[in-house]
Structures are given as structure tokens and as C-alpha cells.
């Protein structure tokens, strides 16, 4: 491979911003005008704002296949133009000489250029990378034939990553929509969407009529937990907020142990399938996020710091309450009850002021829980596939480039 300066690979252009006080510079049907916030895919075909014919006379227009590299603030957000376009002054563009360079090879390698720029920015030597500095950056290139082969390989890998990411995003949006429509809202006693065969009005009950909230939690800190060994698993509020879904699979989810504790230390506090644990403290409005215990199969589990245990007085279909309590239909009741400035918290008294809705039929409860469980399974599959493919890409970047 040969070392080259970026300026030797093609034409370097720094973007600009046509005056936003002149509306005629922008139009809905113009060419893309890319800012760092528009960069979300490897190849960019669209942008929030577009340049009109008049705006193109003021902006800096470059051809398709130009590599856009963010060189201020959001260093590392890079893309390639799918069509003729323009961009703002936070971005430097490299329009490659395609007789010597493969555009997709350069796009892939641009991640390594950004790593160099980030390193310089962290050291305080290059907070902003101007056109001259960008042109002087050095990189390594093999023959054009080898570039093209590498470019094709990474293009296929990126397509797979994008495919699974789009499926993941779509499923997340489907779940969000279903959470809004499959539970009654605004005082109604039936949901907007319902499984066929069910017509009866849903029950509406005060929280303390549905739950027994006398099961104690503990105050074990992170330092008193471990993932290696123990006999009692401890649900920490931070894991409810960030790691666990609406239902915790005790057998399979990663739950830390209470160090040096046995079930004798938690008499009356051991959890059972169907119990709800609410995180009563957080730094934002995720306060009140809940998870339901499932698949414990005799394993000892307890509820930890900043949590509230709620045991249903009457058994419901496993998973229904976990999904319902995390829906907007329920959670919006909690928002005016949260107290605090930097940290928001919910008191037991305030939580017990809320109303709980559920269908009388356990069969309907189960169908709702199974629907969301299936969605969660598909979401997790695509998320893991994205992570797996991204790891493969990162390893290839390390081993296939100089």
C-alpha cells in the first residue's frame, strides 16, 4: 500500500451556509444541503433543507460520490453523497478522482481519518479541522482493483447492517404505536385496538385495590452486588431503568447477586412470578418504569435500592401488567406526581393515587402480553444482529486497513 495525503486523492471542498435570511436560497425540491444532523446513513440522499437553483449559486455544490467528513464538533459523522449536493461549513468534502480511488473504499476508510482527527482534538492540537489541515491528513491506499474489492465487501456489510437497523427501528415504532392503542386512554374503558372476540368493558381500579405494596425492598448499593456468585439475585433500580424490559426473565436475564447474603436475610421479601417492581427514582421522567418478574422457577430474587414492590392481589396473565404499567396510558398519570428537580422521585402514597386498567378476561390479558412479548423478541433479534455485524465491521476495519 502507498501513503497519500487526502488532497492528492481528489478535490477538497469546505461547505458553507447560504444566508438563511434569504428564503429563496432554499426550496423543498432542490438539491440536498447536508449538515451533521442529516448524517445518519452511509449514503445520503436527503436532508432537512435543500438548496434552490438560486441557493446553488451561493452554496458549494459537489458531485455524487463526494465523501463528506464532519470536521467540527461531531467529528466522526461521515457519509457519501448519493446525488449532486452541498453541505455546510462543519463539513469537508473529498470528491475522489475515480480513475485512482474507489469512493466506497474511501468512505469506509474515512472512519480511520476521523479517529486521527478525534485524537488530535482530544490532545487540543486540532479542535477544528480546516480545509488545509484536512488536505494534509495522510492515509494508505492499495491498487484501485484492491480498493474496489474492499469497497464491495464493506458495501455489502453496510447494507446488512442498515437492513437490520431499519427492521429494528420499524419494530420499535410498531411497539410504541401498539402501546398507545392497545390500552384505554383518557378515562375510556376500552382500547382503540382490540383482539377480535372481546367486547366487554375493562376494569378500572385504584392502584391499592389491585396491588399489595407491603412487600419490602432493600437498600443494597452496587458495591454490595456481584455477577459471579451468590444465592439471592437482586433487582437494582438502575437496571430497571436501562437494562430490563417490561418482563424480567429471571432464569436468562443478567441479574446480579447480593454479595454474602442468603434467603434467610430476606424473609418476607422474596419475589414471585407476577410481582411488579417499580423504579421510584430517576434523573428524568423514566421514573416509574416497571418490570414484572417471570420465569423464576424457584430462584430467589429480591427488590433493591429505590424500588417499590407491588404484588397483584389477584393473579393476572404473566406480562400483562408489566407492559401496561410501562405504557403511556398508565405512565402519564405518574408525570404530575413526580417530585424533585435534579432527581425525580415517586412516593408510595402518590403511586397509590393512580388508576389501573385491565380486561376481565385472562385470555385477553394473555393475548396482549404475548403480542408485546413477540415484538420484544423480534426487536432483540435485530438489535443483536446489528451489534454482531457492527463488531464484524470494526474488526475488519482494524485488520483490512493499514
Coordinates of C-alpha atoms in Angstrom, one line a residue:
X1 CA 0.0 0.0 0.0
X2 CA 1.1 3.6 -0.6
X3 CA 0.8 6.6 1.7
X4 CA -1.0 9.6 0.3
X5 CA -2.3 12.9 1.5
X6 CA -6.1 13.3 1.2
X7 CA -5.5 16.4 -1.0
X8 CA -3.8 14.1 -3.5
X9 CA -6.9 11.8 -3.9
X10 CA -9.2 14.4 -5.4
X11 CA -10.7 17.8 -4.8
X12 CA -11.2 19.1 -1.2
X13 CA -14.1 21.5 -0.6
X14 CA -15.3 23.1 2.7
X15 CA -19.0 23.7 2.8
X16 CA -20.9 26.9 3.6
X17 CA -24.3 28.2 4.6
X18 CA -26.2 30.4 2.1
X19 CA -27.9 33.1 4.1
X20 CA -31.0 31.7 5.9
X21 CA -32.4 35.2 5.9
X22 CA -33.0 34.8 2.1
X23 CA -35.8 32.2 1.8
X24 CA -35.3 32.0 -2.0
X25 CA -32.0 30.2 -1.4
X26 CA -33.9 27.1 -0.1
X27 CA -36.7 25.0 -1.6
X28 CA -38.4 21.7 -1.0
X29 CA -37.4 20.3 -4.4
X30 CA -33.8 21.5 -4.5
X31 CA -30.5 19.5 -4.0
X32 CA -29.5 18.2 -0.6
X33 CA -27.7 20.6 1.7
X34 CA -26.2 18.4 4.4
X35 CA -25.4 19.3 8.0
X36 CA -24.0 16.9 10.6
X37 CA -27.5 16.3 11.9
X38 CA -28.6 15.0 8.5
X39 CA -25.9 12.3 8.5
X40 CA -27.5 9.1 9.7
X41 CA -26.6 6.6 6.9
X42 CA -23.6 5.7 4.8
X43 CA -25.0 7.2 1.6
X44 CA -27.1 10.4 1.9
X45 CA -29.9 11.1 -0.5
X46 CA -32.0 13.5 1.6
X47 CA -31.6 16.4 4.0
X48 CA -33.8 18.6 6.2
X49 CA -33.2 21.6 4.0
X50 CA -32.4 21.8 0.3
X51 CA -30.8 24.4 -1.9
X52 CA -32.8 26.0 -4.7
X53 CA -31.3 26.9 -8.1
X54 CA -30.5 30.4 -6.6
X55 CA -29.1 28.8 -3.5
X56 CA -26.8 26.6 -5.5
X57 CA -25.2 29.7 -7.0
X58 CA -24.1 30.7 -3.5
X59 CA -23.6 27.3 -1.9
X60 CA -20.7 24.9 -2.8
X61 CA -22.1 22.2 -5.0
X62 CA -20.2 18.9 -5.4
X63 CA -21.0 15.8 -7.4
X64 CA -22.3 12.3 -6.5
X65 CA -19.8 10.1 -4.6
X66 CA -18.2 13.0 -2.7
X67 CA -17.1 11.9 0.8
X68 CA -18.4 14.2 3.5
X69 CA -16.4 14.3 6.7
X70 CA -17.6 16.3 9.7
X71 CA -14.6 18.3 10.9
X72 CA -16.0 20.4 13.8
X73 CA -17.7 19.2 17.0
X74 CA -19.4 16.0 15.7
X75 CA -16.1 14.6 14.3
X76 CA -16.7 11.1 13.0
X77 CA -20.1 11.6 11.3
X78 CA -19.2 10.8 7.7
X79 CA -21.3 9.9 4.6
X80 CA -21.2 9.8 0.9
X81 CA -23.5 11.8 -1.4
X82 CA -25.9 9.7 -3.4
X83 CA -26.5 12.5 -5.8
X84 CA -25.2 16.0 -6.5
X85 CA -25.4 18.1 -3.3
X86 CA -24.0 20.7 -1.0
X87 CA -23.1 20.9 2.7
X88 CA -22.4 23.4 5.5
X89 CA -19.1 24.7 6.9
X90 CA -18.8 22.0 9.6
X91 CA -18.0 19.5 6.8
X92 CA -15.1 19.0 4.5
X93 CA -15.8 17.1 1.2
X94 CA -13.5 14.9 -0.8
X95 CA -14.5 14.4 -4.4
X96 CA -12.3 11.5 -5.3
X97 CA -10.5 11.0 -8.6
X98 CA -12.3 7.8 -9.6
X99 CA -9.6 6.9 -12.0
X100 CA -7.3 6.3 -9.0
X101 CA -9.7 5.9 -6.0
X102 CA -12.8 3.8 -5.2
X103 CA -15.4 6.1 -3.5
X104 CA -16.8 3.4 -1.2
X105 CA -13.3 2.3 -0.1
X106 CA -12.6 6.0 0.9
X107 CA -15.9 6.3 2.7
X108 CA -15.1 3.2 4.7
X109 CA -11.5 4.4 5.4
X110 CA -12.8 7.8 6.4
X111 CA -13.6 6.3 9.8
X112 CA -9.9 6.0 10.3
X113 CA -9.3 9.6 9.3
X114 CA -11.9 10.7 11.8
X115 CA -10.2 8.6 14.5
X116 CA -7.0 10.6 13.8
X117 CA -8.8 13.9 14.0
X118 CA -10.6 12.9 17.2
X119 CA -7.2 12.0 18.7
X120 CA -5.8 15.4 17.7
X121 CA -8.9 17.2 19.0
X122 CA -8.6 15.4 22.4
X123 CA -5.0 16.5 22.6
X124 CA -6.0 20.0 21.9
X125 CA -4.0 20.4 18.8
X126 CA -6.8 20.3 16.2
X127 CA -10.2 21.3 17.7
X128 CA -11.4 22.4 14.2
X129 CA -10.0 20.8 11.1
X130 CA -9.9 23.3 8.3
X131 CA -9.5 22.6 4.6
X132 CA -5.7 22.8 4.6
X133 CA -5.3 20.6 7.6
X134 CA -7.8 18.1 6.2
X135 CA -5.9 18.1 2.9
X136 CA -2.7 17.3 4.7
X137 CA -4.1 14.2 6.5
X138 CA -2.3 11.1 5.4
X139 CA -3.9 7.7 4.6
X140 CA -2.9 4.4 2.9
X141 CA -4.2 3.1 -0.4
X142 CA -3.7 -0.2 -2.3
X143 CA -4.2 -0.6 -6.0
X144 CA -7.5 0.5 -7.5
X145 CA -8.5 -3.1 -8.1
X146 CA -7.9 -4.0 -4.4
X147 CA -9.8 -0.8 -3.3
X148 CA -12.8 -1.8 -5.4
X149 CA -12.8 -5.3 -3.9
X150 CA -12.6 -3.9 -0.4
X151 CA -15.3 -1.3 -1.2
X152 CA -17.7 -4.0 -2.5
X153 CA -17.2 -6.1 0.7
X154 CA -17.9 -3.2 3.0
X155 CA -20.9 -2.0 0.9
X156 CA -22.5 -5.5 1.3
X157 CA -21.7 -5.5 5.1
X158 CA -23.2 -2.0 5.5
X159 CA -26.3 -3.0 3.6
X160 CA -26.9 -5.8 6.0
X161 CA -26.3 -3.5 9.0
X162 CA -28.8 -1.0 7.5
X163 CA -31.3 -3.7 6.7
X164 CA -31.4 -5.0 10.3
X165 CA -31.3 -1.4 11.8
X166 CA -34.3 -0.4 9.7
X167 CA -36.2 -3.5 10.8
X168 CA -35.3 -2.7 14.4
X169 CA -36.4 0.9 14.1
X170 CA -39.7 -0.2 12.4
X171 CA -40.5 -2.7 15.1
X172 CA -39.7 -0.2 17.9
X173 CA -42.2 2.2 16.2
X174 CA -44.8 -0.5 15.8
X175 CA -44.4 -1.4 19.6
X176 CA -44.7 2.3 20.5
X177 CA -47.9 2.6 18.5
X178 CA -49.4 -0.6 19.9
X179 CA -48.6 0.6 23.4
X180 CA -50.6 3.7 22.7
X181 CA -53.6 1.9 21.1
X182 CA -53.9 -1.4 23.0
X183 CA -54.7 0.1 26.4
X184 CA -57.5 2.5 27.2
X185 CA -56.6 6.2 27.5
X186 CA -58.2 9.4 28.8
X187 CA -60.7 7.7 31.1
X188 CA -62.1 5.4 28.4
X189 CA -62.9 1.8 29.4
X190 CA -62.0 0.1 26.1
X191 CA -58.8 0.4 24.0
X192 CA -58.6 1.7 20.4
X193 CA -57.3 -1.6 19.1
X194 CA -58.6 -4.9 20.5
X195 CA -58.3 -8.6 19.6
X196 CA -61.5 -10.0 18.0
X197 CA -64.0 -11.7 20.2
X198 CA -63.7 -9.4 23.2
X199 CA -66.2 -6.6 23.7
X200 CA -66.6 -6.3 27.5
X201 CA -65.6 -3.0 29.2
X202 CA -62.3 -3.1 31.0
X203 CA -62.0 -2.9 34.8
X204 CA -60.7 0.4 36.3
X205 CA -59.5 0.1 39.8
X206 CA -57.4 2.2 42.3
X207 CA -53.8 1.1 42.5
X208 CA -54.0 -0.2 46.0
X209 CA -57.1 -2.3 45.2
X210 CA -55.1 -4.1 42.5
X211 CA -51.8 -4.4 44.4
X212 CA -50.4 -5.3 47.8
X213 CA -47.5 -2.9 48.3
X214 CA -46.3 -4.2 51.7
X215 CA -43.5 -6.5 50.4
X216 CA -40.2 -4.8 51.5
X217 CA -37.3 -3.8 49.2
X218 CA -33.7 -3.5 50.4
X219 CA -31.1 -0.7 50.2
X220 CA -28.1 -2.6 48.8
X221 CA -25.8 -0.4 46.8
X222 CA -24.0 -1.5 43.5
X223 CA -20.9 -2.1 45.6
X224 CA -22.8 -4.8 47.5
X225 CA -23.7 -6.7 44.4
X226 CA -21.7 -9.0 42.1
X227 CA -22.2 -11.1 38.9
X228 CA -20.0 -14.1 39.8
X229 CA -21.7 -16.0 42.7
X230 CA -24.4 -15.9 45.2
X231 CA -27.8 -17.5 46.1
X232 CA -30.1 -14.4 46.0
X233 CA -30.5 -12.2 42.9
X234 CA -31.1 -8.5 43.5
X235 CA -33.0 -6.2 41.1
X236 CA -31.3 -2.8 41.1
X237 CA -33.4 0.3 40.1
X238 CA -30.7 1.3 37.6
X239 CA -31.1 -2.0 35.7
X240 CA -34.9 -1.5 35.6
X241 CA -34.4 1.9 34.1
X242 CA -31.8 0.9 31.5
X243 CA -31.3 -2.8 31.1
X244 CA -34.5 -4.8 31.7
X245 CA -37.6 -4.9 29.6
X246 CA -41.2 -5.0 30.8
X247 CA -40.8 -8.6 31.9
X248 CA -37.6 -9.9 33.6
X249 CA -36.7 -13.4 32.7
X250 CA -35.1 -14.5 36.0
X251 CA -33.5 -17.6 34.5
X252 CA -32.0 -15.9 31.5
X253 CA -31.5 -12.2 32.1
X254 CA -28.3 -11.0 33.8
X255 CA -29.3 -10.2 37.4
X256 CA -26.5 -9.5 40.0
X257 CA -26.2 -11.4 43.3
X258 CA -26.4 -9.9 46.7
X259 CA -22.9 -10.5 48.0
X260 CA -22.7 -12.6 51.1
X261 CA -26.4 -12.9 51.5
X262 CA -28.8 -15.9 51.8
X263 CA -32.6 -16.1 51.6
X264 CA -32.6 -16.1 55.4
X265 CA -31.6 -12.4 55.2
X266 CA -34.7 -11.5 53.2
X267 CA -37.6 -13.2 54.9
X268 CA -40.9 -11.8 53.6
X269 CA -39.1 -10.0 50.8
X270 CA -38.6 -12.9 48.2
X271 CA -40.3 -12.2 45.0
X272 CA -42.5 -14.4 42.9
X273 CA -43.7 -14.6 39.3
X274 CA -46.1 -11.8 38.5
X275 CA -44.7 -9.3 41.1
X276 CA -44.1 -5.8 39.8
X277 CA -41.0 -3.8 40.7
X278 CA -41.2 0.0 40.1
X279 CA -38.1 2.2 40.0
X280 CA -39.3 5.1 42.1
X281 CA -36.3 7.4 41.4
X282 CA -34.5 8.6 38.2
X283 CA -32.9 11.7 36.7
X284 CA -35.8 12.1 34.2
X285 CA -39.4 11.1 33.5
X286 CA -38.4 7.4 33.2
X287 CA -39.1 7.5 36.9
X288 CA -41.8 4.9 37.5
X289 CA -40.6 2.4 34.9
X290 CA -41.7 -1.0 35.9
X291 CA -40.7 -4.6 35.3
X292 CA -42.6 -7.8 36.0
X293 CA -40.9 -10.9 37.5
X294 CA -41.2 -14.0 35.3
X295 CA -39.7 -17.5 34.9
X296 CA -38.1 -17.5 38.4
X297 CA -38.6 -21.3 38.8
X298 CA -37.7 -21.3 42.4
X299 CA -34.7 -18.9 42.2
X300 CA -34.5 -16.4 45.0
X301 CA -35.0 -12.8 43.8
X302 CA -35.3 -9.6 45.9
X303 CA -36.0 -5.9 45.1
X304 CA -33.3 -3.4 45.7
X305 CA -32.5 0.2 46.3
X306 CA -35.0 2.9 45.1
X307 CA -37.7 0.3 44.2
X308 CA -41.2 -0.4 45.2
X309 CA -42.6 -4.0 45.1
X310 CA -46.3 -4.4 44.0
X311 CA -47.9 -7.8 44.2
X312 CA -51.2 -8.3 42.4
X313 CA -54.0 -9.2 44.8
X314 CA -55.5 -11.4 42.0
X315 CA -53.3 -13.3 39.5
X316 CA -53.2 -11.9 36.0
X317 CA -51.7 -13.2 32.8
X318 CA -47.9 -13.1 33.1
X319 CA -46.6 -10.0 31.3
X320 CA -49.8 -8.0 31.0
X321 CA -49.2 -5.7 34.0
X322 CA -45.5 -5.2 33.0
X323 CA -46.5 -3.9 29.6
X324 CA -49.5 -1.9 30.8
X325 CA -47.6 -0.1 33.6
X326 CA -44.9 1.0 31.0
X327 CA -47.5 2.3 28.5
X328 CA -48.2 6.0 28.1
X329 CA -51.8 5.2 29.0
X330 CA -50.6 4.5 32.6
X331 CA -47.4 6.4 32.8
X332 CA -48.9 9.8 32.0
X333 CA -50.7 9.5 35.4
X334 CA -47.3 9.5 37.1
X335 CA -45.9 12.6 35.5
X336 CA -47.7 15.2 37.7
X337 CA -46.9 13.1 40.8
X338 CA -43.1 13.2 40.4
X339 CA -41.2 15.4 42.8
X340 CA -37.7 16.8 42.7
X341 CA -35.5 19.0 40.5
X342 CA -32.3 17.2 39.6
X343 CA -33.7 13.8 40.6
X344 CA -37.3 12.9 40.2
X345 CA -39.0 10.5 42.6
X346 CA -42.4 9.0 43.3
X347 CA -43.7 8.2 46.7
X348 CA -45.7 5.1 47.5
X349 CA -48.6 7.4 48.5
X350 CA -48.6 9.2 45.2
X351 CA -48.4 5.9 43.1
X352 CA -51.4 4.6 45.0
X353 CA -53.4 7.6 43.7
X354 CA -53.3 6.2 40.2
X355 CA -55.8 4.0 38.4
X356 CA -55.1 0.6 36.8
X357 CA -57.0 -0.7 33.8
X358 CA -57.2 -4.3 32.8
X359 CA -59.5 -6.6 30.8
X360 CA -61.5 -9.0 33.0
X361 CA -60.7 -11.9 30.6
X362 CA -57.4 -13.5 31.4
X363 CA -57.4 -14.8 27.8
X364 CA -57.4 -11.2 26.5
X365 CA -54.7 -10.3 29.0
X366 CA -52.6 -13.2 27.7
X367 CA -53.1 -12.2 24.1
X368 CA -51.9 -8.7 24.8
X369 CA -48.9 -9.9 26.8
X370 CA -48.0 -12.4 24.1
X371 CA -48.3 -9.8 21.4
X372 CA -45.8 -7.5 23.1
X373 CA -43.5 -10.4 24.1
X374 CA -43.3 -11.4 20.4
X375 CA -42.5 -7.9 19.4
X376 CA -39.8 -7.7 22.1
X377 CA -38.3 -10.9 20.8
X378 CA -38.1 -9.7 17.2
X379 CA -36.7 -6.3 18.4
X380 CA -34.0 -8.1 20.4
X381 CA -33.1 -10.4 17.4
X382 CA -32.5 -7.4 15.1
X383 CA -30.7 -5.4 17.8
X384 CA -28.3 -8.3 18.4
X385 CA -27.8 -8.8 14.6
X386 CA -26.9 -5.1 14.2
X387 CA -24.4 -5.4 17.1
X388 CA -22.9 -8.5 15.7
X389 CA -22.4 -7.1 12.3
X390 CA -21.1 -3.8 13.6
X391 CA -18.5 -5.8 15.6
X392 CA -17.5 -7.7 12.5
X393 CA -17.2 -4.4 10.6
X394 CA -15.0 -2.9 13.4
X395 CA -12.7 -5.9 13.4
X396 CA -12.4 -5.8 9.6
X397 CA -11.6 -2.1 9.8
X398 CA -8.7 -2.9 12.1
X399 CA -7.4 -5.8 10.0
X400 CA -8.1 -4.8 6.4
X401 CA -6.6 -1.3 6.5
X402 CA -3.1 -0.1 7.3

